Short mmCIF file of C-alpha atoms in Angstrom, two decimals:
data_model
loop_
_atom_site.label_atom_id
_atom_site.label_comp_id
_atom_site.label_asym_id
_atom_site.label_seq_id
_atom_site.Cartn_x
_atom_site.Cartn_y
_atom_site.Cartn_z
CA MET L 1 -35.51 54.66 -118.86
CA SER L 2 -38.48 56.94 -120.16
CA GLU L 3 -41.42 55.36 -121.95
CA GLU L 4 -40.23 57.38 -125.32
CA ILE L 5 -36.99 55.71 -124.86
CA ARG L 6 -38.45 52.44 -124.47
CA GLU L 7 -40.66 52.80 -127.38
CA ASN L 8 -37.59 53.35 -129.56
CA VAL L 9 -35.69 50.25 -128.42
CA SER L 10 -36.54 47.44 -130.64
CA GLU L 11 -36.37 43.78 -129.48
CA PRO L 12 -34.37 41.62 -131.86
CA GLU L 13 -36.21 40.20 -134.44
CA LEU L 14 -36.38 36.20 -134.68
CA THR L 15 -36.07 35.12 -138.11
CA MET L 16 -37.36 31.80 -139.70
CA ALA L 17 -33.51 30.26 -139.39
CA ASP L 18 -33.35 30.80 -135.81
CA PHE L 19 -37.30 28.96 -135.31
CA GLU L 20 -35.72 26.37 -137.45
CA ASN L 21 -32.44 25.87 -135.19
CA GLU L 22 -34.73 25.56 -132.00
CA ILE L 23 -36.68 23.23 -133.57
CA ASN L 24 -33.90 21.00 -135.01
CA ALA L 25 -32.30 21.13 -131.73
CA SER L 26 -35.77 19.85 -129.84
CA MET L 27 -36.31 17.23 -132.26
CA LYS L 28 -32.75 15.74 -131.49
CA LYS L 29 -32.41 12.14 -131.67
CA TYR L 30 -30.56 9.78 -129.17
CA ARG L 31 -28.68 6.62 -129.82
CA VAL L 32 -28.03 3.81 -127.40
CA GLY L 33 -24.59 4.71 -126.19
CA ASP L 34 -24.71 8.30 -126.92
CA MET L 35 -23.45 10.27 -123.75
CA VAL L 36 -25.60 13.17 -123.03
CA LYS L 37 -25.59 16.12 -120.73
CA GLY L 38 -28.61 17.74 -118.98
CA LEU L 39 -29.88 19.12 -116.12
CA VAL L 40 -31.46 17.38 -112.87
CA ALA L 41 -34.96 18.64 -113.24
CA ASP L 42 -36.61 16.64 -110.49
CA ILE L 43 -35.41 13.86 -107.64
CA ASP L 44 -37.91 11.50 -105.98
CA GLU L 45 -37.53 8.09 -104.65
CA TYR L 46 -37.71 6.03 -107.96
CA LEU L 47 -36.68 8.21 -110.87
CA VAL L 48 -34.08 11.06 -111.30
CA HIS L 49 -35.72 13.35 -114.11
CA VAL L 50 -33.29 15.10 -116.41
CA ASP L 51 -33.88 17.84 -118.70
CA LEU L 52 -32.09 17.91 -122.18
CA GLY L 53 -33.44 20.78 -123.79
CA THR L 54 -35.22 18.50 -126.16
CA TYR L 55 -39.27 17.12 -126.69
CA MET L 56 -37.88 14.30 -124.79
CA GLN L 57 -37.26 13.98 -120.81
CA GLY L 58 -34.21 11.35 -119.55
CA VAL L 59 -34.95 9.44 -116.59
CA ILE L 60 -32.49 7.82 -114.47
CA LEU L 61 -33.38 4.58 -112.34
CA PRO L 62 -32.00 3.81 -109.01
CA SER L 63 -30.32 1.01 -110.44
CA GLU L 64 -28.41 3.11 -112.98
CA LEU L 65 -27.35 5.95 -110.37
CA SER L 66 -24.11 3.84 -108.93
CA ASP L 67 -22.53 0.83 -108.09
CA ASP L 68 -22.41 1.66 -104.47
CA PRO L 69 -25.19 0.29 -102.57
CA ASP L 70 -25.30 3.23 -100.27
CA TYR L 71 -25.85 6.02 -102.85
CA ARG L 72 -28.96 7.94 -102.56
CA ALA L 73 -29.94 10.70 -105.20
CA MET L 74 -31.41 12.91 -102.86
CA ASP L 75 -27.89 13.08 -100.91
CA LYS L 76 -25.51 13.18 -104.05
CA LEU L 77 -27.51 15.45 -106.61
CA THR L 78 -29.67 18.97 -106.73
CA ILE L 79 -31.96 20.52 -108.76
CA GLY L 80 -30.30 22.30 -111.33
CA GLN L 81 -27.51 20.03 -111.30
CA GLU L 82 -25.76 19.42 -114.80
CA ILE L 83 -24.66 15.41 -115.01
CA SER L 84 -23.24 13.48 -118.02
CA THR L 85 -25.01 10.46 -118.85
CA VAL L 86 -25.16 7.24 -121.37
CA VAL L 87 -28.39 6.49 -122.90
CA ILE L 88 -28.95 2.75 -122.54
CA ASN L 89 -32.78 2.83 -124.02
CA ASN L 90 -34.29 5.90 -126.40
CA ASP L 91 -37.57 5.03 -125.16
CA ASP L 92 -39.34 3.80 -121.87
CA GLY L 93 -42.62 3.35 -123.29
CA ASN L 94 -43.39 6.89 -122.07
CA GLY L 95 -41.55 8.76 -124.30
CA ASN L 96 -38.52 9.24 -122.24
CA LEU L 97 -34.92 8.25 -122.50
CA VAL L 98 -33.67 5.97 -120.10
CA LEU L 99 -30.20 6.89 -118.77
CA SER L 100 -27.13 5.69 -117.02
CA LEU L 101 -25.37 7.79 -114.43
CA LYS L 102 -23.09 5.30 -113.52
CA ASP L 103 -21.93 4.45 -117.05
CA ALA L 104 -21.30 7.89 -117.52
CA THR L 105 -19.51 8.01 -114.57
CA LYS L 106 -16.97 5.03 -115.51
CA ALA L 107 -16.51 6.17 -118.98
CA LEU L 108 -15.22 9.67 -117.99
CA ALA L 109 -13.24 7.95 -115.04
CA TRP L 110 -11.50 5.69 -117.67
CA GLU L 111 -10.46 8.50 -119.57
CA THR L 112 -9.10 10.34 -116.55
CA LEU L 113 -7.44 7.27 -115.75
CA ARG L 114 -5.50 6.74 -119.18
CA ASP L 115 -4.61 10.32 -118.67
CA GLY L 116 -3.36 9.40 -115.20
CA MET L 117 -1.34 6.65 -116.75
CA LEU L 118 0.23 8.43 -119.66
CA GLU L 119 1.16 11.31 -117.06
CA ARG L 120 2.26 8.68 -114.40
CA LYS L 121 0.53 10.54 -111.73
CA VAL L 122 0.44 9.39 -108.00
CA TYR L 123 -2.60 8.19 -106.34
CA GLU L 124 -3.03 7.46 -102.84
CA VAL L 125 -5.58 4.59 -102.39
CA LYS L 126 -6.72 2.80 -99.49
CA ILE L 127 -6.44 -1.33 -99.65
CA SER L 128 -10.24 -2.58 -99.61
CA GLY L 129 -9.36 -6.15 -99.62
CA ALA L 130 -7.07 -9.12 -100.39
CA VAL L 131 -7.69 -11.70 -103.25
CA ASN L 132 -5.91 -14.16 -104.70
CA GLY L 133 -2.40 -13.00 -106.03
CA GLY L 134 -2.79 -9.57 -104.61
CA MET L 135 -4.87 -6.64 -103.26
CA VAL L 136 -8.26 -4.55 -104.33
CA ALA L 137 -8.44 -0.81 -104.34
CA TYR L 138 -10.58 1.50 -105.91
CA LEU L 139 -9.71 4.53 -108.08
CA GLU L 140 -12.10 6.93 -109.56
CA GLY L 141 -14.97 4.78 -108.36
CA ILE L 142 -13.11 1.80 -110.86
CA ARG L 143 -11.89 -1.43 -109.00
CA GLY L 144 -8.10 -1.84 -109.37
CA PHE L 145 -6.17 -4.69 -108.71
CA ILE L 146 -2.69 -4.30 -107.02
CA PRO L 147 -0.45 -7.78 -108.03
CA ILE L 148 1.20 -8.98 -104.60
CA SER L 149 4.52 -8.78 -106.78
CA ARG L 150 3.53 -4.65 -107.32
CA VAL L 151 2.30 -4.00 -103.06
CA SER L 152 6.04 -3.50 -102.34
CA MET L 153 9.64 -3.79 -103.31
CA LYS L 154 10.17 -6.28 -100.78
CA ARG L 155 8.83 -9.66 -101.06
CA VAL L 156 5.24 -9.81 -99.90
CA GLU L 157 4.18 -13.27 -98.84
CA ASP L 158 0.50 -14.54 -99.30
CA SER L 159 -0.11 -14.82 -95.74
CA GLU L 160 0.67 -11.01 -95.45
CA ARG L 161 -1.84 -9.90 -97.46
CA ASP L 162 -4.48 -9.64 -94.99
CA SER L 163 -2.39 -7.16 -93.35
CA TYR L 164 -2.22 -4.80 -95.75
CA VAL L 165 -6.36 -4.03 -95.95
CA GLY L 166 -7.37 -0.51 -94.87
CA LYS L 167 -3.34 0.78 -95.06
CA LYS L 168 -3.72 3.59 -97.75
CA ILE L 169 -0.46 3.43 -100.26
CA ASN L 170 0.79 5.03 -103.11
CA VAL L 171 0.53 3.86 -106.40
CA ILE L 172 0.60 4.55 -110.17
CA ILE L 173 -1.18 3.16 -112.80
CA VAL L 174 0.43 0.45 -114.89
CA GLU L 175 -2.71 -0.33 -117.39
CA ALA L 176 -5.73 1.06 -117.57
CA ASN L 177 -7.84 -1.11 -120.45
CA GLU L 178 -11.61 -0.17 -120.58
CA ASP L 179 -12.63 -3.01 -122.91
CA LYS L 180 -11.25 -5.37 -120.67
CA GLY L 181 -12.35 -3.86 -117.16
CA ASN L 182 -8.24 -4.05 -116.51
CA LEU L 183 -7.24 -1.15 -113.65
CA ILE L 184 -3.74 -2.60 -112.75
CA LEU L 185 -1.81 -0.58 -110.05
CA SER L 186 1.35 -0.42 -108.38
CA ALA L 187 3.82 0.48 -105.39
CA ARG L 188 6.72 -1.17 -106.03
CA GLU L 189 8.04 1.32 -108.56
CA LEU L 190 7.63 4.45 -106.59
CA GLU L 191 9.23 2.77 -103.47
CA GLU L 192 12.25 1.85 -105.50
CA GLU L 193 12.34 5.29 -106.98
CA LYS L 194 12.36 6.50 -103.43
CA ALA L 195 15.14 3.94 -102.27
CA ARG L 196 17.27 5.12 -105.36
CA GLU L 197 16.99 8.89 -104.67
CA GLU L 198 18.01 8.13 -100.78
CA HIS L 199 21.04 5.82 -101.91
CA ASP L 200 22.58 8.70 -104.59
CA ASN L 201 22.01 11.34 -101.74
CA LYS L 202 24.05 9.45 -99.22
CA VAL L 203 26.56 8.51 -101.84
CA LYS L 204 27.07 11.99 -102.94
CA ALA L 205 27.64 12.89 -99.16
CA ILE L 206 30.82 10.78 -99.28
CA LYS L 207 33.86 12.46 -100.60
CA PRO L 208 36.85 11.02 -102.27
CA GLY L 209 39.68 10.56 -100.33
CA ALA L 210 37.73 9.57 -96.86
CA VAL L 211 38.96 6.43 -95.17
CA VAL L 212 36.36 4.17 -93.68
CA LYS L 213 35.96 0.81 -92.20
CA GLY L 214 33.75 -1.84 -93.35
CA ILE L 215 33.01 -5.71 -93.75
CA ILE L 216 33.40 -7.47 -96.75
CA GLU L 217 30.27 -9.05 -97.85
CA SER L 218 30.91 -10.68 -100.76
CA ILE L 219 34.02 -11.64 -102.93
CA MET L 220 33.45 -11.95 -106.94
CA PRO L 221 36.65 -12.88 -109.47
CA TYR L 222 36.77 -9.00 -110.39
CA GLY L 223 36.81 -7.67 -106.88
CA CYS L 224 35.06 -7.62 -103.23
CA PHE L 225 32.46 -5.41 -102.27
CA VAL L 226 32.30 -3.94 -98.76
CA ASN L 227 29.52 -2.78 -96.66
CA ILE L 228 30.65 1.20 -95.21
CA GLY L 229 27.49 1.36 -93.22
CA ASP L 230 24.16 2.97 -93.48
CA GLY L 231 22.90 0.97 -96.15
CA LEU L 232 25.89 1.77 -98.61
CA SER L 233 28.63 -0.84 -100.42
CA GLY L 234 31.72 -0.21 -102.40
CA LEU L 235 33.92 -2.04 -104.75
CA VAL L 236 37.48 -2.54 -104.34
CA HIS L 237 38.49 -3.89 -107.53
CA ILE L 238 41.10 -6.70 -107.95
CA SER L 239 43.68 -4.10 -109.02
CA GLN L 240 42.99 -2.07 -105.68
CA ILE L 241 43.03 -4.68 -103.39
CA ALA L 242 47.00 -5.24 -103.26
CA HIS L 243 49.96 -4.37 -104.71
CA LYS L 244 51.10 -7.41 -105.57
CA HIS L 245 49.36 -9.33 -108.59
CA ILE L 246 46.80 -11.75 -107.55
CA LYS L 247 44.55 -13.93 -109.63
CA THR L 248 41.77 -13.88 -107.20
CA PRO L 249 40.41 -11.75 -104.41
CA HIS L 250 40.41 -14.88 -102.08
CA GLU L 251 44.04 -14.89 -101.88
CA VAL L 252 43.91 -11.50 -99.35
CA VAL L 253 40.25 -11.08 -98.36
CA LYS L 254 37.52 -12.95 -96.91
CA GLU L 255 33.90 -12.58 -96.33
CA GLY L 256 33.01 -11.20 -92.98
CA GLU L 257 36.57 -9.52 -92.69
CA GLU L 258 36.93 -5.95 -91.27
CA VAL L 259 39.25 -3.60 -93.80
CA GLU L 260 39.90 -0.10 -93.77
CA VAL L 261 39.39 1.44 -97.25
CA LYS L 262 39.87 4.74 -99.11
CA VAL L 263 36.94 6.35 -101.20
CA ILE L 264 38.38 6.89 -104.59
CA ASP L 265 35.64 7.97 -106.45
CA THR L 266 31.70 8.32 -106.49
CA LYS L 267 30.35 8.55 -109.59
CA ASP L 268 26.54 7.42 -110.74
CA GLY L 269 25.22 6.26 -107.64
CA LYS L 270 28.28 3.87 -107.32
CA ILE L 271 31.55 4.01 -104.68
CA SER L 272 34.92 2.75 -105.92
CA LEU L 273 37.25 1.77 -103.05
CA SER L 274 40.65 0.78 -102.30
CA MET L 275 42.86 -1.08 -100.28
CA LYS L 276 45.89 -0.68 -102.39
CA ALA L 277 45.68 3.30 -101.51
CA LEU L 278 45.27 3.16 -98.06
CA VAL L 279 48.51 0.53 -97.78
CA ASP L 280 50.57 3.44 -99.68
CA VAL L 281 49.44 5.95 -97.23
CA MET L 282 50.52 3.86 -94.45
CA GLU L 283 53.45 3.00 -95.96
CA LYS L 284 54.67 6.72 -96.80
CA THR L 285 54.12 7.41 -92.97
CA GLU L 286 55.84 4.87 -91.67
CA THR L 287 58.98 5.53 -94.02
CA GLU L 288 58.46 9.07 -92.78
CA ASP L 289 58.81 7.91 -89.06
CA ASP L 290 62.10 6.05 -89.60
CA VAL L 291 63.82 8.73 -91.02
CA PRO L 292 66.66 9.92 -88.01
CA SER L 293 65.58 13.36 -86.64
CA GLU L 294 68.01 16.04 -87.98
CA TYR L 295 70.07 17.77 -84.83
CA THR L 296 70.06 21.46 -84.79
CA SER L 297 71.71 23.99 -82.27
CA ASP L 298 72.13 27.50 -82.12
CA GLU L 299 76.05 27.07 -82.00
CA GLU L 300 78.11 26.51 -85.25
CA ALA L 301 78.97 22.62 -86.27
CA THR L 302 82.43 22.18 -86.80
CA THR L 303 85.08 19.79 -87.46
CA GLY L 304 88.07 21.76 -86.55
CA MET L 305 90.78 20.15 -84.02
CA ALA L 306 90.29 22.92 -81.44
CA SER L 307 86.56 21.93 -81.13
CA LEU L 308 87.64 18.16 -80.87
CA LEU L 309 90.14 19.02 -78.21
CA ALA L 310 87.61 21.64 -76.39
CA GLY L 311 87.20 20.99 -72.39
CA ILE L 312 89.97 18.38 -72.55
CA LYS L 313 92.54 19.16 -70.16
CA LEU L 314 96.02 18.26 -70.42
CA ASP L 315 98.63 17.60 -67.58
#
């Protein structure tokens, strides 16, 4: 660009309003509890200095960096990095704001956890310890508690708690209460949902009309349940046990007995079976077997006298 052109290009003039805005921004005052953002200006062994863009500078003491005893600012933070902090003291005696990185991290984490609870987000966590009544796992840096009744869909005894330490499991958040500091996690619901899905897929694979063998596993006043294998059971309603009227299934069947049943319906993940329908099929087959075979030949059948006397020689 030539000098002549440069001379014709003028810098935008700053107005008094612009200066006033900058001055007001630099003189902004903060209260304890305010969430503020700033740029990491310097890091040393004892303090992290934060540029807040105001006349005051922020400082973070080592105790306010993290609850993790192994946390080192020099390893985790970089000069110029933007961070969120919480004001815990508006003057350290040297004109600096005292800030807390760990409080801001927790506040943002609780917000994330509440959103995750509402979205029913699935998290993978590592069991870090066993305590009275359950296990402990950390999520977004927050200590979470998994009640022993929610560790699995199967019953977990107190004596088994230690065996879970170090294992990774999938959980959902069932409570995220920042005021009380309660973060409750659960794996049971996810296991139950997976089991229901697997069960429903198995049921869908069974076709009505199929004949299967099974073991009567329980008898109720309204019928009996038959275990047909692969973790599946179906109900034989009392009206489908026998042709004759029975007051109780005990009149015909007993627990542990092996029976053949016919699948008559699969709906809503439930299997309806029939013993009576299978008896109908067997009786029909037996009836067909008892019918005499019809004699046929290539010759015309007659009842004439000539046919009766055919082949008889008279002396």
